[in-house]
mmCIF file of C-alpha atoms in Angstrom:
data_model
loop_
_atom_site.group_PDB
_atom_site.id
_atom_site.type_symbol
_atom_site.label_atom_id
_atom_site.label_comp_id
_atom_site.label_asym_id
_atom_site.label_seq_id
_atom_site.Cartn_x
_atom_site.Cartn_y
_atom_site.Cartn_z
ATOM 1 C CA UNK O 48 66.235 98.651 99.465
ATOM 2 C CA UNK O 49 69.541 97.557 100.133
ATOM 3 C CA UNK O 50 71.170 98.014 104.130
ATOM 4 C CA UNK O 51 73.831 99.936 104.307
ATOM 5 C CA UNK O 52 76.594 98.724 106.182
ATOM 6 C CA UNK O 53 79.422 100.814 108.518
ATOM 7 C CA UNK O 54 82.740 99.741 108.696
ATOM 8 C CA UNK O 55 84.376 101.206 112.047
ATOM 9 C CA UNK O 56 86.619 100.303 114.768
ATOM 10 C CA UNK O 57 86.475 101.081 118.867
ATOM 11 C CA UNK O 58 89.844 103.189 118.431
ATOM 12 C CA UNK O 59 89.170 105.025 115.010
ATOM 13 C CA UNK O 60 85.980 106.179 116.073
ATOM 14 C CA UNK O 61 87.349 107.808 119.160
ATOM 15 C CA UNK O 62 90.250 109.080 117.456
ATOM 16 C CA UNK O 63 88.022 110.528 115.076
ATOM 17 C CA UNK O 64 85.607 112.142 118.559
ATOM 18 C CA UNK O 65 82.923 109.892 118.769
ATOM 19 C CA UNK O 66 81.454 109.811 122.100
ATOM 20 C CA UNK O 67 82.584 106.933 124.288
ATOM 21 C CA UNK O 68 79.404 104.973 124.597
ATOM 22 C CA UNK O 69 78.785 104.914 121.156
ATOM 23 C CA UNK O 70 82.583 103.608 120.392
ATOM 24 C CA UNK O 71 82.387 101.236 122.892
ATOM 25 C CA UNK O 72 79.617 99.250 121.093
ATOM 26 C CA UNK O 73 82.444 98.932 118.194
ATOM 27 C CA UNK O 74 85.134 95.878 117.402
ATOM 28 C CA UNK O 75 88.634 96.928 118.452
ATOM 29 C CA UNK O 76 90.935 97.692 116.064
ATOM 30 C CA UNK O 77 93.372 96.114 118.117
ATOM 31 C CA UNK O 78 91.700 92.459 117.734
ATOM 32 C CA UNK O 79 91.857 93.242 114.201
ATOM 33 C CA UNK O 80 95.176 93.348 113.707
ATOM 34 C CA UNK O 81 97.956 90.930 112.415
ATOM 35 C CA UNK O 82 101.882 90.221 112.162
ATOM 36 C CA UNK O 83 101.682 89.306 108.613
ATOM 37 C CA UNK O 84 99.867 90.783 105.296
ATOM 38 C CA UNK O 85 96.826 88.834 104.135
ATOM 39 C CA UNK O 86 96.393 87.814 100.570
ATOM 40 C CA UNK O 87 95.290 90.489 98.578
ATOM 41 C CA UNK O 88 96.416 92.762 100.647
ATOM 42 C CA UNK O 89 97.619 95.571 98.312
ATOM 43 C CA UNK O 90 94.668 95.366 96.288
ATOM 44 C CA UNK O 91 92.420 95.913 99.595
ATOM 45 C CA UNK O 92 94.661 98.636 100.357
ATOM 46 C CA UNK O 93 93.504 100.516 96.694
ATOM 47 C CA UNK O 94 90.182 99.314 97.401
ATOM 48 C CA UNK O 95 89.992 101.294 100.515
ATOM 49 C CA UNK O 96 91.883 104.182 99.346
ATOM 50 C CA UNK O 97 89.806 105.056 96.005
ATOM 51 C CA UNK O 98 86.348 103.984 97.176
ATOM 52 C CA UNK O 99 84.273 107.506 96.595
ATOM 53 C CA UNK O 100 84.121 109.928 99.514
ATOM 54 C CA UNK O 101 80.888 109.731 101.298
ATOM 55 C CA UNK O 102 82.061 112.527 104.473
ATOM 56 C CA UNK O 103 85.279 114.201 105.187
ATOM 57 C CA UNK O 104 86.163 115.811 108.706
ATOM 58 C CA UNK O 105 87.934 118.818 109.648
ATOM 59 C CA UNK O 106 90.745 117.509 111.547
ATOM 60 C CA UNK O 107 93.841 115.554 111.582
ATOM 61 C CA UNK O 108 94.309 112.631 113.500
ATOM 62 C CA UNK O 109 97.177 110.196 114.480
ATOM 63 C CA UNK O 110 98.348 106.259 114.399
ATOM 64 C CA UNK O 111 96.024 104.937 117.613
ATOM 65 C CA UNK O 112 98.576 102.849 118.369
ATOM 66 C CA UNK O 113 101.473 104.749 117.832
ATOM 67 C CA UNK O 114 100.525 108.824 118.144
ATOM 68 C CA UNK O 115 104.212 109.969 118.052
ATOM 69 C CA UNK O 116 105.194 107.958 114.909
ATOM 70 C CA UNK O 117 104.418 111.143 112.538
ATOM 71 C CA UNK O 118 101.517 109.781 110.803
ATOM 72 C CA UNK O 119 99.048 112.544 110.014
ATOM 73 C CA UNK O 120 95.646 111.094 108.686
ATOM 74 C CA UNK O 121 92.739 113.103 107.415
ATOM 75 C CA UNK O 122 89.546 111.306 108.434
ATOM 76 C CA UNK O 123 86.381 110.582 107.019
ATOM 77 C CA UNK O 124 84.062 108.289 105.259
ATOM 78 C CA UNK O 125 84.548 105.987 101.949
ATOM 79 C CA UNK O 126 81.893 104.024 100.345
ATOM 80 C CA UNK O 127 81.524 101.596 97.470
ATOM 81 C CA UNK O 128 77.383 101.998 97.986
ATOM 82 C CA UNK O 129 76.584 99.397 100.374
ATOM 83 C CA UNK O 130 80.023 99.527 102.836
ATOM 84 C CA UNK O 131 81.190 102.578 104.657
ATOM 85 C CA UNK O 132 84.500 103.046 106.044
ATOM 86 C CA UNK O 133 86.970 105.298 107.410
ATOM 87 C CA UNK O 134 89.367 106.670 105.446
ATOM 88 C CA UNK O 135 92.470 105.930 107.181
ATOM 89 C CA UNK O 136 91.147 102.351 107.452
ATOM 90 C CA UNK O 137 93.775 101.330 104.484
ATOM 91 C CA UNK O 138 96.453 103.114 106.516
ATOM 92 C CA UNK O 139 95.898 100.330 109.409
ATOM 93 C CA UNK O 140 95.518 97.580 106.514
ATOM 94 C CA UNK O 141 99.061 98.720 104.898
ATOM 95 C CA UNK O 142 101.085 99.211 108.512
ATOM 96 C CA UNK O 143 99.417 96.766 110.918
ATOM 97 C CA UNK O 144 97.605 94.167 108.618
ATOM 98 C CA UNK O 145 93.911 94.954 110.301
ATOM 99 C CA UNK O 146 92.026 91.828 109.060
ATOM 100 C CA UNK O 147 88.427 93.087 107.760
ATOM 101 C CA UNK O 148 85.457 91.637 108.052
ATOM 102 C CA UNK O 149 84.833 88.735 104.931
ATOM 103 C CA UNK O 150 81.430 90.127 103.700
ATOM 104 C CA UNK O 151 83.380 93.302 103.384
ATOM 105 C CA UNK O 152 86.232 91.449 101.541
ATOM 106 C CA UNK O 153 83.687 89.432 99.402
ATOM 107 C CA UNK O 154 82.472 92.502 98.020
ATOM 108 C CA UNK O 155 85.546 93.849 97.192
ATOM 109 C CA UNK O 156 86.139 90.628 95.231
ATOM 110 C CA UNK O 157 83.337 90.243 93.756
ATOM 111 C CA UNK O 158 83.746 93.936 92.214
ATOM 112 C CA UNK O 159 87.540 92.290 91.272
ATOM 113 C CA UNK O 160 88.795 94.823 93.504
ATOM 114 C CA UNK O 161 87.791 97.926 91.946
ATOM 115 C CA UNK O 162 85.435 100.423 94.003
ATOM 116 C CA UNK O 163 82.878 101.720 91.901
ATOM 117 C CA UNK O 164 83.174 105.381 90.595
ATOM 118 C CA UNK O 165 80.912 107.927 92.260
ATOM 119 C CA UNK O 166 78.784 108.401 89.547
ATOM 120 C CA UNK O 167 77.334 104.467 89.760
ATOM 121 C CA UNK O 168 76.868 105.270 93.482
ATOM 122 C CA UNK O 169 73.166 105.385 94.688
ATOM 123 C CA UNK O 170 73.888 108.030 97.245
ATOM 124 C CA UNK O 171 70.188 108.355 98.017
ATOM 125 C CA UNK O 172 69.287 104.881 98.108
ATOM 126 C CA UNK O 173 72.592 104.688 100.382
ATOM 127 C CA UNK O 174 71.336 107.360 102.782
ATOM 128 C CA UNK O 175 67.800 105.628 103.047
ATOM 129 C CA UNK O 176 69.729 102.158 103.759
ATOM 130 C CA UNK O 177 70.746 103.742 107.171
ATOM 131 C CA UNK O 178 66.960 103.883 108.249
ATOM 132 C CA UNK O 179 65.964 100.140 107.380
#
């Protein structure tokens, strides 16, 4: 059985009401980010962004960095059945260049970019991954 692997940040996961000992065992968001786009940026970006919904939340939430820029986001979860990540992830990609983590990126390369629909995802086997 394959792991199943999160994909969150100190500052989403607060944003998003995650209790503060829990976030605090996260990477910041904030060391994640960079001045300039990274190759294959855009196509992370649609990566991100069509990646099957695994959760969605009741809220809205803003920008961490900037919460009186405007910028509504809707969180939740995407998956491509072995990553997790938050939804408005691609949001930080596209304004603030978050670098992700390269196992992440290898996947999405090795898949040449395109998230699996959500009828090849194992969504049991992707539940059980959380256990192992």
């Amino acid at each position: 059985m394959k792991r199943t692997i999160r994909i969150n940040y100190r500052e989403i996961a607060l944003e998003q009401g995650s209790p503060l000992e829990s976030a605090k065992q996260l990477p910041s968001l904030q060391d994640a980010v960079c001045t300039t786009a990274h190759a294959n940026e855009h196509k992370t970006i649609r990566y991100l962004e069509n990646g099957p919904n695994y959760s969605a939340m009741g809220k809205v939430v803003r920008d961490v960095f900037d919460p009186e820029n405007g910028a509504i986001l809707f969180p939740g979860t995407n998956t491509d059945g072995v990553f997790l990540w938050p939804i408005e992830l691609a949001y930080y990609v596209r304004k603030y260049h978050v670098r992700l983590p390269s196992d992440f990126l290898e996947r999405m390369a090795s898949r040449d970019w395109q998230p699996p629909s959500k009828s090849e995802i194992n969504f049991e086997s992707l539940y059980a991954g959380f256990a192992t």
